[in-house]
Coordinates of C-alpha atoms in Angstrom, one line a residue:
M1 CA -52.7 31.5 -37.0
A2 CA -50.4 28.7 -35.7
G3 CA -52.0 25.4 -35.7
R4 CA -52.3 23.7 -32.2
R5 CA -49.3 21.7 -30.7
Q6 CA -50.4 18.0 -31.0
A7 CA -49.1 15.8 -28.2
I8 CA -46.4 13.4 -29.2
E9 CA -47.2 10.0 -28.1
L10 CA -44.2 8.6 -26.1
G11 CA -44.0 5.0 -25.0
M12 CA -42.0 3.4 -22.6
T13 CA -41.3 -0.1 -21.2
G14 CA -41.8 -1.0 -17.3
E15 CA -37.9 -1.0 -17.2
E16 CA -37.1 2.4 -18.6
I17 CA -40.1 3.8 -16.3
G18 CA -38.0 2.1 -13.1
T19 CA -34.7 3.5 -14.4
L20 CA -35.9 6.8 -14.9
T21 CA -37.6 7.0 -11.4
A22 CA -34.3 6.0 -9.9
L23 CA -32.4 8.7 -12.0
S24 CA -35.1 11.4 -11.0
R25 CA -34.4 10.7 -7.3
S26 CA -30.7 10.6 -7.6
R27 CA -28.3 12.8 -5.6
T28 CA -25.4 11.9 -7.5
E29 CA -26.3 11.9 -11.2
P30 CA -25.7 15.0 -13.3
A31 CA -28.5 17.4 -13.0
S32 CA -29.4 17.6 -16.4
R33 CA -30.1 14.0 -16.5
V34 CA -32.2 14.1 -13.4
S35 CA -34.2 17.2 -14.9
R36 CA -34.9 15.1 -18.1
A37 CA -35.9 11.7 -16.4
A38 CA -38.4 14.2 -14.4
M39 CA -39.7 15.5 -17.6
L40 CA -40.2 12.4 -19.3
L41 CA -42.2 10.8 -16.3
A42 CA -44.3 13.9 -16.0
Y43 CA -45.0 14.1 -19.8
R44 CA -46.1 10.5 -19.5
E45 CA -48.6 11.2 -16.5
N46 CA -49.7 14.4 -18.5
P47 CA -49.0 14.7 -22.3
S48 CA -48.6 18.5 -22.2
F49 CA -45.5 20.5 -22.6
F50 CA -47.1 23.7 -21.3
A51 CA -48.1 21.5 -18.4
V52 CA -44.7 20.0 -17.7
A53 CA -43.0 23.1 -18.0
R54 CA -45.0 24.7 -15.3
E55 CA -44.7 22.1 -13.0
L56 CA -40.9 21.7 -13.3
G57 CA -40.2 25.5 -13.6
V58 CA -38.6 25.2 -17.0
H59 CA -39.3 26.2 -20.6
H60 CA -42.2 24.5 -22.6
Q61 CA -39.8 24.2 -25.6
T62 CA -37.3 22.2 -23.2
V63 CA -39.9 19.6 -22.6
Q64 CA -40.8 19.2 -26.3
R65 CA -37.3 19.1 -27.3
C66 CA -36.5 16.2 -24.5
V67 CA -39.7 14.4 -25.5
E68 CA -38.6 14.4 -29.2
R69 CA -35.4 12.9 -28.4
A70 CA -37.0 10.4 -26.6
V71 CA -39.2 9.2 -29.3
A72 CA -36.3 9.5 -31.8
Y73 CA -33.8 7.9 -29.7
G74 CA -35.3 6.1 -26.8
S75 CA -36.2 7.2 -23.4
L76 CA -32.6 6.5 -22.0
A77 CA -30.6 7.9 -24.6
A78 CA -32.5 11.3 -24.6
L79 CA -31.2 11.8 -21.0
D80 CA -27.5 12.8 -22.6
D81 CA -26.8 15.6 -24.9
R82 CA -26.5 14.9 -28.4
P83 CA -22.7 15.1 -29.7
R84 CA -21.6 18.0 -31.1
P85 CA -19.1 18.7 -34.0
G86 CA -16.9 21.2 -31.8
K87 CA -13.9 22.7 -32.9
E88 CA -11.4 20.7 -35.0
P89 CA -8.3 19.5 -32.9
T90 CA -5.3 21.8 -33.5
I91 CA -3.0 19.5 -31.9
T92 CA -2.1 16.3 -34.4
P93 CA -1.9 12.6 -33.2
E94 CA 1.6 12.8 -34.3
A95 CA 2.4 15.7 -32.0
K96 CA 0.5 13.9 -29.2
A97 CA 2.6 10.5 -29.7
W98 CA 6.0 12.9 -29.9
L99 CA 4.7 14.5 -26.6
V100 CA 3.9 10.9 -24.9
S101 CA 7.2 9.9 -26.0
L102 CA 8.8 12.8 -24.5
A103 CA 6.9 12.3 -21.0
C104 CA 8.4 8.6 -21.0
D105 CA 11.9 10.1 -20.7
K106 CA 13.9 11.6 -17.7
A107 CA 13.9 15.4 -17.6
R108 CA 17.6 15.2 -16.9
E109 CA 18.2 13.3 -20.1
H110 CA 17.2 16.5 -22.1
G111 CA 19.7 18.8 -20.1
Y112 CA 17.7 19.6 -17.1
P113 CA 18.7 19.6 -13.7
H114 CA 15.2 18.0 -12.6
E115 CA 15.3 14.3 -12.5
L116 CA 11.2 13.9 -13.4
W117 CA 9.0 16.2 -15.7
T118 CA 6.8 18.5 -14.2
T119 CA 3.8 19.4 -16.4
R120 CA 4.8 22.9 -16.7
L121 CA 7.9 21.8 -17.5
L122 CA 7.2 19.5 -20.1
A123 CA 4.9 22.2 -21.6
R124 CA 7.5 24.7 -21.9
H125 CA 9.9 22.0 -23.4
A126 CA 7.3 21.2 -26.1
R127 CA 6.9 24.8 -27.0
E128 CA 10.5 25.7 -27.5
Y129 CA 11.4 22.1 -29.1
G130 CA 8.1 21.0 -30.6
P131 CA 8.1 23.1 -33.8
G132 CA 11.8 22.5 -34.6
A133 CA 10.6 18.6 -34.3
G134 CA 8.0 19.2 -37.0
H135 CA 5.2 20.2 -34.6
E136 CA 4.3 23.6 -35.3
C137 CA 0.7 23.1 -33.6
L138 CA 2.7 22.7 -30.0
A139 CA 4.2 26.1 -30.4
R140 CA 1.2 27.6 -27.9
L141 CA 0.7 24.4 -25.8
V142 CA -0.5 25.1 -22.1
Q143 CA -0.2 22.9 -19.3
G144 CA -3.6 22.4 -18.9
T145 CA -3.6 20.7 -22.5
V146 CA -0.3 18.6 -21.5
C147 CA -2.3 17.0 -18.6
K148 CA -5.2 16.1 -20.7
I149 CA -3.0 14.7 -23.3
L150 CA -1.0 12.8 -20.6
G151 CA -4.2 11.6 -18.9
Q152 CA -5.9 9.9 -22.0
E153 CA -2.6 8.0 -22.2
E154 CA -2.5 7.3 -18.5
I155 CA 1.1 8.8 -18.2
K156 CA 2.0 10.3 -14.8
P157 CA 5.5 11.4 -15.6
H158 CA 5.9 13.1 -12.4
K159 CA 5.4 10.2 -10.2
V160 CA 7.5 7.3 -9.1
R161 CA 6.2 3.7 -8.1
Y162 CA 8.7 1.6 -6.4
Y163 CA 9.3 -2.0 -6.8
L164 CA 12.1 -4.3 -5.7
E165 CA 14.3 -5.8 -8.4
R166 CA 14.9 -9.8 -7.5
R167 CA 18.8 -9.7 -7.3
D168 CA 19.2 -13.3 -5.8
A169 CA 19.9 -15.7 -8.2
E170 CA 19.2 -18.8 -6.0
F171 CA 15.9 -17.1 -4.6
E172 CA 13.8 -20.1 -5.6
Q173 CA 16.2 -22.6 -4.0
K174 CA 16.5 -20.7 -0.7
M175 CA 12.8 -20.1 -0.5
A176 CA 12.1 -23.7 -0.9
Q177 CA 14.7 -24.4 2.1
V178 CA 12.8 -21.9 4.3
L179 CA 9.6 -23.7 3.6
C180 CA 10.8 -27.0 4.2
V181 CA 11.7 -25.6 8.0
Y182 CA 8.3 -24.5 8.0
R183 CA 7.2 -28.0 6.8
E184 CA 9.2 -29.4 9.5
V185 CA 7.4 -27.5 11.8
Q186 CA 3.8 -28.6 10.8
I187 CA 5.1 -32.2 11.2
L188 CA 6.4 -32.0 14.6
K189 CA 3.2 -30.0 15.5
K190 CA 1.0 -32.6 14.1
A191 CA 2.8 -35.3 16.0
A192 CA 3.0 -33.7 19.1
A193 CA -0.8 -33.6 18.9
E194 CA -1.4 -37.1 18.1
S195 CA 1.3 -38.7 20.6
N196 CA 2.8 -37.7 24.1
K197 CA 5.8 -39.4 23.3
S198 CA 8.7 -36.7 22.3
G199 CA 10.8 -37.6 19.3
K200 CA 14.2 -36.1 18.6
P201 CA 14.4 -32.8 20.7
V202 CA 14.3 -30.1 18.5
A203 CA 13.8 -26.3 18.8
I204 CA 13.2 -23.9 15.6
V205 CA 13.2 -20.5 16.0
S206 CA 12.7 -17.6 13.4
Y207 CA 15.1 -14.7 14.2
D208 CA 15.7 -10.8 13.2
E209 CA 16.5 -7.9 14.6
K210 CA 14.7 -4.6 14.8
P211 CA 17.1 -1.5 14.8
G212 CA 16.6 1.9 15.4
I213 CA 13.9 1.8 18.0
Q214 CA 14.1 5.4 19.1
A215 CA 14.2 6.6 22.9
I216 CA 12.1 9.7 22.3
A217 CA 11.1 12.1 25.5
T218 CA 8.2 14.6 26.0
T219 CA 9.1 18.4 26.6
A220 CA 5.7 19.0 28.2
P221 CA 3.3 16.5 30.1
D222 CA 0.8 14.6 27.9
L223 CA -2.9 16.1 28.4
P224 CA -5.6 13.4 28.7
P225 CA -9.0 13.1 27.0
V226 CA -11.6 14.8 28.3
P227 CA -15.2 13.5 27.6
G228 CA -17.5 15.9 25.8
A229 CA -14.4 18.4 24.7
Y230 CA -11.0 16.3 23.5
A231 CA -11.4 13.0 22.1
T232 CA -7.6 11.9 22.2
F233 CA -4.5 12.8 24.3
A234 CA -3.0 15.7 23.5
R235 CA 0.8 16.1 23.0
D236 CA 3.4 18.7 22.5
Y237 CA 4.9 18.5 19.0
E238 CA 8.4 19.3 20.4
Y239 CA 10.6 16.1 21.7
K240 CA 14.0 15.2 22.8
R241 CA 16.0 12.2 21.4
H242 CA 18.0 10.0 23.5
G243 CA 19.2 7.5 20.9
T244 CA 18.4 4.4 19.7
L245 CA 18.5 0.7 20.7
S246 CA 18.2 -2.6 18.8
L247 CA 15.8 -5.5 19.6
L248 CA 17.3 -8.9 18.9
A249 CA 14.4 -11.5 19.1
G250 CA 13.5 -14.9 18.3
I251 CA 10.2 -16.8 18.2
D252 CA 10.2 -20.4 19.0
L253 CA 7.7 -21.9 16.1
L254 CA 6.7 -24.9 18.3
T255 CA 5.8 -23.3 21.6
G256 CA 5.3 -19.5 20.8
K257 CA 7.8 -18.2 23.1
V258 CA 9.7 -15.1 22.2
H259 CA 13.2 -14.8 23.1
A260 CA 14.8 -11.1 23.2
L261 CA 17.8 -9.0 23.9
V262 CA 17.7 -5.2 23.9
K263 CA 21.2 -3.8 23.0
E264 CA 22.9 -0.6 22.0
R265 CA 23.6 -2.3 18.5
H266 CA 23.4 -5.6 17.0
R267 CA 26.9 -6.6 15.7
S268 CA 28.6 -10.2 15.8
R269 CA 29.2 -10.0 19.5
E270 CA 25.5 -9.0 20.4
F271 CA 24.2 -11.6 18.0
I272 CA 26.6 -14.3 19.6
E273 CA 24.9 -13.4 22.9
F274 CA 21.7 -14.2 21.8
L275 CA 22.8 -17.3 20.7
K276 CA 24.3 -17.9 24.1
L277 CA 20.8 -17.2 25.4
L278 CA 19.1 -19.8 23.1
D279 CA 21.9 -22.2 24.2
A280 CA 20.9 -21.8 27.7
A281 CA 17.2 -21.8 27.3
Y282 CA 17.2 -25.3 25.8
P283 CA 18.2 -28.8 26.9
A284 CA 22.1 -29.7 25.7
S285 CA 20.7 -32.8 23.7
S286 CA 18.2 -30.5 21.5
A287 CA 19.0 -29.3 17.9
I288 CA 18.6 -25.6 17.6
K289 CA 17.2 -24.5 14.2
L290 CA 17.5 -20.7 13.1
I291 CA 15.7 -19.1 9.9
L292 CA 17.5 -15.6 9.5
D293 CA 18.5 -13.4 7.1
N294 CA 21.9 -12.7 5.4
H295 CA 23.0 -10.0 7.8
S296 CA 26.9 -9.7 8.1
A297 CA 26.7 -10.4 11.7
H298 CA 25.1 -13.8 11.2
I299 CA 28.2 -15.1 8.7
S300 CA 30.8 -13.1 10.3
K301 CA 34.5 -14.9 11.3
E302 CA 33.6 -14.0 15.1
T303 CA 30.4 -15.9 14.7
K304 CA 31.5 -19.0 13.0
A305 CA 34.4 -19.5 15.2
W306 CA 31.7 -19.4 18.0
L307 CA 29.7 -21.9 16.3
A308 CA 32.5 -24.2 15.5
A309 CA 33.3 -24.3 19.4
Q310 CA 29.7 -25.8 19.6
P311 CA 28.7 -29.2 19.6
A312 CA 28.1 -30.9 16.3
G313 CA 24.5 -30.5 15.6
R314 CA 23.7 -28.1 18.3
F315 CA 23.0 -24.9 15.9
E316 CA 21.8 -25.1 12.3
F317 CA 21.2 -22.0 10.3
T318 CA 18.5 -21.5 7.4
F319 CA 19.0 -18.1 5.8
T320 CA 16.2 -16.3 3.9
P321 CA 17.2 -15.2 0.1
K322 CA 18.2 -11.8 -0.4
H323 CA 15.1 -9.3 -0.4
G324 CA 13.3 -12.2 0.8
S325 CA 12.6 -11.0 4.7
W326 CA 8.9 -11.7 4.2
L327 CA 9.6 -15.4 4.3
N328 CA 10.9 -14.9 8.1
L329 CA 7.7 -15.2 10.3
V330 CA 9.2 -13.1 12.9
E331 CA 8.9 -10.0 11.0
G332 CA 5.1 -10.3 11.6
F333 CA 5.5 -10.4 15.1
F334 CA 7.7 -7.0 14.8
S335 CA 5.1 -5.5 12.9
K336 CA 2.5 -6.3 15.7
F337 CA 4.9 -5.3 18.4
A338 CA 5.5 -2.0 16.9
R339 CA 1.9 -1.5 16.2
S340 CA 0.8 -2.3 19.9
V341 CA 3.7 -1.4 22.4
L342 CA 6.3 0.8 20.3
R343 CA 3.5 3.1 18.8
H344 CA 3.7 6.5 20.5
I345 CA 5.7 5.3 23.1
R346 CA 7.7 8.2 25.2
V347 CA 10.4 7.8 27.7
T348 CA 12.8 9.5 29.7
S349 CA 16.0 7.6 29.0
K350 CA 17.2 4.5 26.8
Q351 CA 17.3 2.2 29.8
E352 CA 13.4 3.1 30.6
L353 CA 12.9 2.3 26.8
K354 CA 15.0 -1.1 27.5
E355 CA 12.7 -1.9 30.3
R356 CA 9.5 -1.2 28.7
I357 CA 10.5 -3.5 25.6
M358 CA 11.6 -6.4 27.8
A359 CA 8.1 -5.9 29.9
G360 CA 6.4 -6.1 26.5
I361 CA 8.3 -9.3 25.8
K362 CA 7.6 -10.9 29.0
H363 CA 3.6 -9.7 28.3
V364 CA 3.7 -11.5 25.1
N365 CA 4.8 -14.6 26.6
R366 CA 2.4 -14.7 29.4
C367 CA 0.3 -16.1 26.6
P368 CA 2.5 -17.2 23.7
V369 CA 0.7 -17.4 20.3
V370 CA 1.9 -20.0 18.1
H371 CA 2.7 -18.4 14.7
T372 CA 1.9 -20.8 11.8
W373 CA 3.3 -20.5 8.0
S374 CA 0.9 -21.6 5.1
Y375 CA 2.0 -19.8 1.9
R376 CA 3.0 -22.2 -0.8
L377 CA 3.7 -24.6 2.3
T378 CA 2.2 -27.3 0.2
Q379 CA 5.1 -27.0 -2.2
A380 CA 7.8 -27.6 0.4
A381 CA 9.7 -30.8 -0.8

């Protein structure tokens, strides 16, 4: 006759009890951990395998094994399965290294028309050429195993992450020049706030073009929202194109006023027209300083000839470095304008688009915002 099972004494600290209580109520932890936490807590209250099993709806041997593991390894360690030996790996570390090295190449470098690998293509290539490279274990490689091996090494050969190569050898120098202009803006603002006296008249304008603004028309009327039925406007998927326009705009960094033109294109003649707009907007004694990028229209022979005919010191250009458009403060204005005025815009013609863009500029100029640049400004000379 078998002897009676002896109750096992299970000791727990207050911290362990709190952790097990939280786990037993969790909705995100694995079910096995939640169940075992509940077993240990129930056994602590009533040290009987059969009583706990009856309460939780499991076999009494399941409760016994859980409690024995808790005594042997600790209450929290008993929540997880013990490591098992498992099957010996058939893919050698050398074969994995060869596969990962292969994934770091482009597929076209190995004679395929594909630019990058797919996991299916990589698995097929490894099956065909792996044994010849001394890795017989890859002869039956499948796509899922390829995904696991690449995942362990955090390699994603089927994806591309873009970056921008710095190609301007004078990037730091040109950036310093732009920052010096922003520093001058800061000094002028401070001087204007402290004194009513106006110093040397100067206007500082951040300028750029926003090309390719599409004039798109709807082919059917938009349907308005209906409370309780349709939360948003409804629009037909089809549309009609009427062409594109370019917005030429500059922000006065001292007053916040936006000067703008809307044109079909943005060549040298349109840029000169914008310069004439600035020339008419400021007194003849003022110096107009522009921060702008290296667009060909800004340095063309036509533009240089027009500037040469102007009074000395009237216009002064400070160019942002190549791939340094983020240094131009007007880019932030374009982003905000696109997200507020141009977002989802539909028009019947390019003329209507032009009128609505200029109306948006007038709306901005009713309450102009003085933009401020602060990044690395203290490093400006």
